[in-house]
C-alpha positions as a Markdown table, in Angstrom:
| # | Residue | x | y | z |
|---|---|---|---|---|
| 1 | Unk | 0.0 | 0.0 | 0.0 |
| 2 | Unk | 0.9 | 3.5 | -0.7 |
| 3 | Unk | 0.1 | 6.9 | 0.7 |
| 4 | Unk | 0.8 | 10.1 | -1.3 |
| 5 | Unk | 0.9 | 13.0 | 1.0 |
| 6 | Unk | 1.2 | 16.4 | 1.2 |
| 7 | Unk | 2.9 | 16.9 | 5.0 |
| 8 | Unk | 1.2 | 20.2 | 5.5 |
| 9 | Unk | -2.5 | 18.5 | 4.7 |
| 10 | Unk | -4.2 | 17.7 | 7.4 |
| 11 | Unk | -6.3 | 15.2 | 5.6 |
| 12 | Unk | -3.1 | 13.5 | 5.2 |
| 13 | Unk | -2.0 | 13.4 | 8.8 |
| 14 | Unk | -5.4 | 11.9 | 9.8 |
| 15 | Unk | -4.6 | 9.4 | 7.2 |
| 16 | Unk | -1.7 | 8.5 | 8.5 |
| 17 | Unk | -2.6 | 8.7 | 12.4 |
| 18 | Unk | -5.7 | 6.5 | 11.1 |
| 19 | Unk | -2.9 | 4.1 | 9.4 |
| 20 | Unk | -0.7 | 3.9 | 11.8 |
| 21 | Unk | -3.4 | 2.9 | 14.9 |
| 22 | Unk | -4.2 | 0.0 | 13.0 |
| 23 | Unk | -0.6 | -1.1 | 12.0 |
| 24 | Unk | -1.2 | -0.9 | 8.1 |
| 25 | Unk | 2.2 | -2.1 | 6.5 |
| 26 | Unk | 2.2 | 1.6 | 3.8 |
| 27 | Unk | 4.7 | 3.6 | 1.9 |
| 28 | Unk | 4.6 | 7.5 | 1.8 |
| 29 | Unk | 5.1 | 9.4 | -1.4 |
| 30 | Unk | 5.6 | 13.0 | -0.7 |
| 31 | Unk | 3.9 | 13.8 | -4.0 |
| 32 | Unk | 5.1 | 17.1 | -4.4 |
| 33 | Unk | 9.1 | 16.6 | -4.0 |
| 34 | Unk | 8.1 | 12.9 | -5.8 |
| 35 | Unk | 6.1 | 14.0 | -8.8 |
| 36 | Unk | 3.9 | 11.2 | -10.2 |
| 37 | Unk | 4.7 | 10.9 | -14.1 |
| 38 | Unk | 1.7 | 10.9 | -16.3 |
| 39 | Unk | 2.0 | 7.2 | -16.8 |
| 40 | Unk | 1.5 | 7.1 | -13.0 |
| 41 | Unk | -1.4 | 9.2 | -12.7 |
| 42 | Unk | -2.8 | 7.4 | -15.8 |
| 43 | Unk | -2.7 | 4.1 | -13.4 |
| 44 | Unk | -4.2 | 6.0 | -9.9 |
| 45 | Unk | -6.8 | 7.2 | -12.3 |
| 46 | Unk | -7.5 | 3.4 | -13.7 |
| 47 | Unk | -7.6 | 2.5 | -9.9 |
| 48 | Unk | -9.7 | 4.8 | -9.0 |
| 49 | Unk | -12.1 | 4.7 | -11.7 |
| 50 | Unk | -11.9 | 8.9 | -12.1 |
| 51 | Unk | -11.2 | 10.8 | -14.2 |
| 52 | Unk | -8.4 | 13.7 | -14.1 |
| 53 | Unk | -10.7 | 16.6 | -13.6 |
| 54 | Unk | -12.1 | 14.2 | -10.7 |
| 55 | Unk | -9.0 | 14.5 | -8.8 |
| 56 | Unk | -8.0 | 18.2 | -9.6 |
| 57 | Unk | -7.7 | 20.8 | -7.1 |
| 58 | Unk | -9.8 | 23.7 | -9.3 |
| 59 | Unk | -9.2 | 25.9 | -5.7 |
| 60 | Unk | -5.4 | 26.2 | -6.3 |
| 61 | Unk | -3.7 | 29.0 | -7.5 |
| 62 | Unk | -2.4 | 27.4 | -10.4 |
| 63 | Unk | -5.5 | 25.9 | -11.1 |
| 64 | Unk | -6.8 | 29.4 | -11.7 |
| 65 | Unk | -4.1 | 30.7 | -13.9 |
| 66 | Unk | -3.9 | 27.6 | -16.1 |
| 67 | Unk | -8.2 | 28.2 | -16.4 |
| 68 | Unk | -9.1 | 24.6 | -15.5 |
| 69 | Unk | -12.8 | 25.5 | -14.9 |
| 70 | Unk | -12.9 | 26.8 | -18.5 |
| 71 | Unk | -11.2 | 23.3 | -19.6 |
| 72 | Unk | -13.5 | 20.6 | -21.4 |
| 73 | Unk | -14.2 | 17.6 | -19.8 |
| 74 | Unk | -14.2 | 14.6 | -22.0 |
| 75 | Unk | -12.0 | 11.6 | -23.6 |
| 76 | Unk | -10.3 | 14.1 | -26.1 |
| 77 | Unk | -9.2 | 16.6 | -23.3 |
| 78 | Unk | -8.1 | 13.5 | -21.0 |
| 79 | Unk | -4.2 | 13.9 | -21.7 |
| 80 | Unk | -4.1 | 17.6 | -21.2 |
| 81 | Unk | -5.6 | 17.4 | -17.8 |
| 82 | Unk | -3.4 | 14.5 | -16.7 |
| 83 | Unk | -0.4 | 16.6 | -18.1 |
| 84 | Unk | -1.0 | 19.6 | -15.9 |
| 85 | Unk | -1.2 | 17.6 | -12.7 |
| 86 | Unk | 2.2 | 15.9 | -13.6 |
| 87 | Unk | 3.4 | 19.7 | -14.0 |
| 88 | Unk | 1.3 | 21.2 | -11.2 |
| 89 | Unk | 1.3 | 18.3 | -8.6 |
| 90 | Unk | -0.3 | 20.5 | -6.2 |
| 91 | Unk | -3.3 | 20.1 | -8.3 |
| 92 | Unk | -4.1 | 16.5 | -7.1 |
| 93 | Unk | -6.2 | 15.7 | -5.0 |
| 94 | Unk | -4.7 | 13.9 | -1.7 |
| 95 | Unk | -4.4 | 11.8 | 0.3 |
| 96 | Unk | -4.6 | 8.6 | -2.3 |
| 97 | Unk | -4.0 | 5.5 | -0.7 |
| 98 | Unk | -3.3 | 2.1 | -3.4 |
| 99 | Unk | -4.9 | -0.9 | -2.3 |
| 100 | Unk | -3.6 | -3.9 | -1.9 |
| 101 | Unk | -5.9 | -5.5 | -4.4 |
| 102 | Unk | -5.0 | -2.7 | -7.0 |
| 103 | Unk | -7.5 | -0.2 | -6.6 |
| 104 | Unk | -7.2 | 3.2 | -5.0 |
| 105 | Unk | -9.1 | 5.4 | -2.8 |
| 106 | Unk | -9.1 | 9.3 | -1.9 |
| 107 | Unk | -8.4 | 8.8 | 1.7 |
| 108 | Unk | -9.8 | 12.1 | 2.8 |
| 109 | Unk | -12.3 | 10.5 | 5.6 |
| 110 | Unk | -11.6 | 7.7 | 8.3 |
| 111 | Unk | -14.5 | 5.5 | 6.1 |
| 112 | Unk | -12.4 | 6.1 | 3.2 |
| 113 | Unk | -9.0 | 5.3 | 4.9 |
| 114 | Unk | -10.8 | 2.1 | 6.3 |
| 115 | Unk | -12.3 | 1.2 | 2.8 |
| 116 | Unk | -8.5 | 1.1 | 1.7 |
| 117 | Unk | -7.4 | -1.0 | 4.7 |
| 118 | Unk | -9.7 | -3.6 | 3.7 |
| 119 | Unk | -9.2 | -4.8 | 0.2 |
């Protein structure tokens, strides 16, 4: 199992305080000094059955200066969104947990932390 993480989310810490307490065997990937390649972000995605736009930050400042919420949303666009959160990690969504049965969750609740823990 693997846990990318922003340190200064506190999503993330709960994540990993929720990991830790029930003695989950896990890698962290500081995703930010670790940047996922597109061919990495193209698997997450295909484990988590999303979408990019599914797992995009639109909040962020750079989110906002690249337009994302003027960006279309469909097959044909696909690439160019996963590009820009290879470019702009801080775009993705966090935490993501993999799961040992190779899916992946958005570990951004206890439930969701637990889900992972499970498969």
């Amino acid at each position: 199992m693997e846990i990318w993480i922003n340190p200064a989310c506190s999503k993330c810490r709960s994540a990993l305080t929720l990991l830790d307490a029930e003695g989950a065997d896990y890698t962290v990937r500081r995703y930010l000094e670790d940047v996922p390649s597109e061919a990495e972000i193209k698997d997450v995605l295909d484990r988590l059955g999303l979408e990019p736009w599914d797992i995009t930050r639109t909040q962020e400042a750079a989110a906002k200066e690249l337009g994302l919420k003027e960006w279309a949303r469909d097959e044909s666009s696909r690439d160019r969104w996963i590009k820009a959160l290879s470019e702009h990690p801080k775009l993705i969504q966090r935490p993501i947990i993999t799961a040992e049965d190779g899916t992946a969750v958005i570990g951004r609740t206890d439930e969701a932390v637990r889900d992972a823990l499970s498969r």
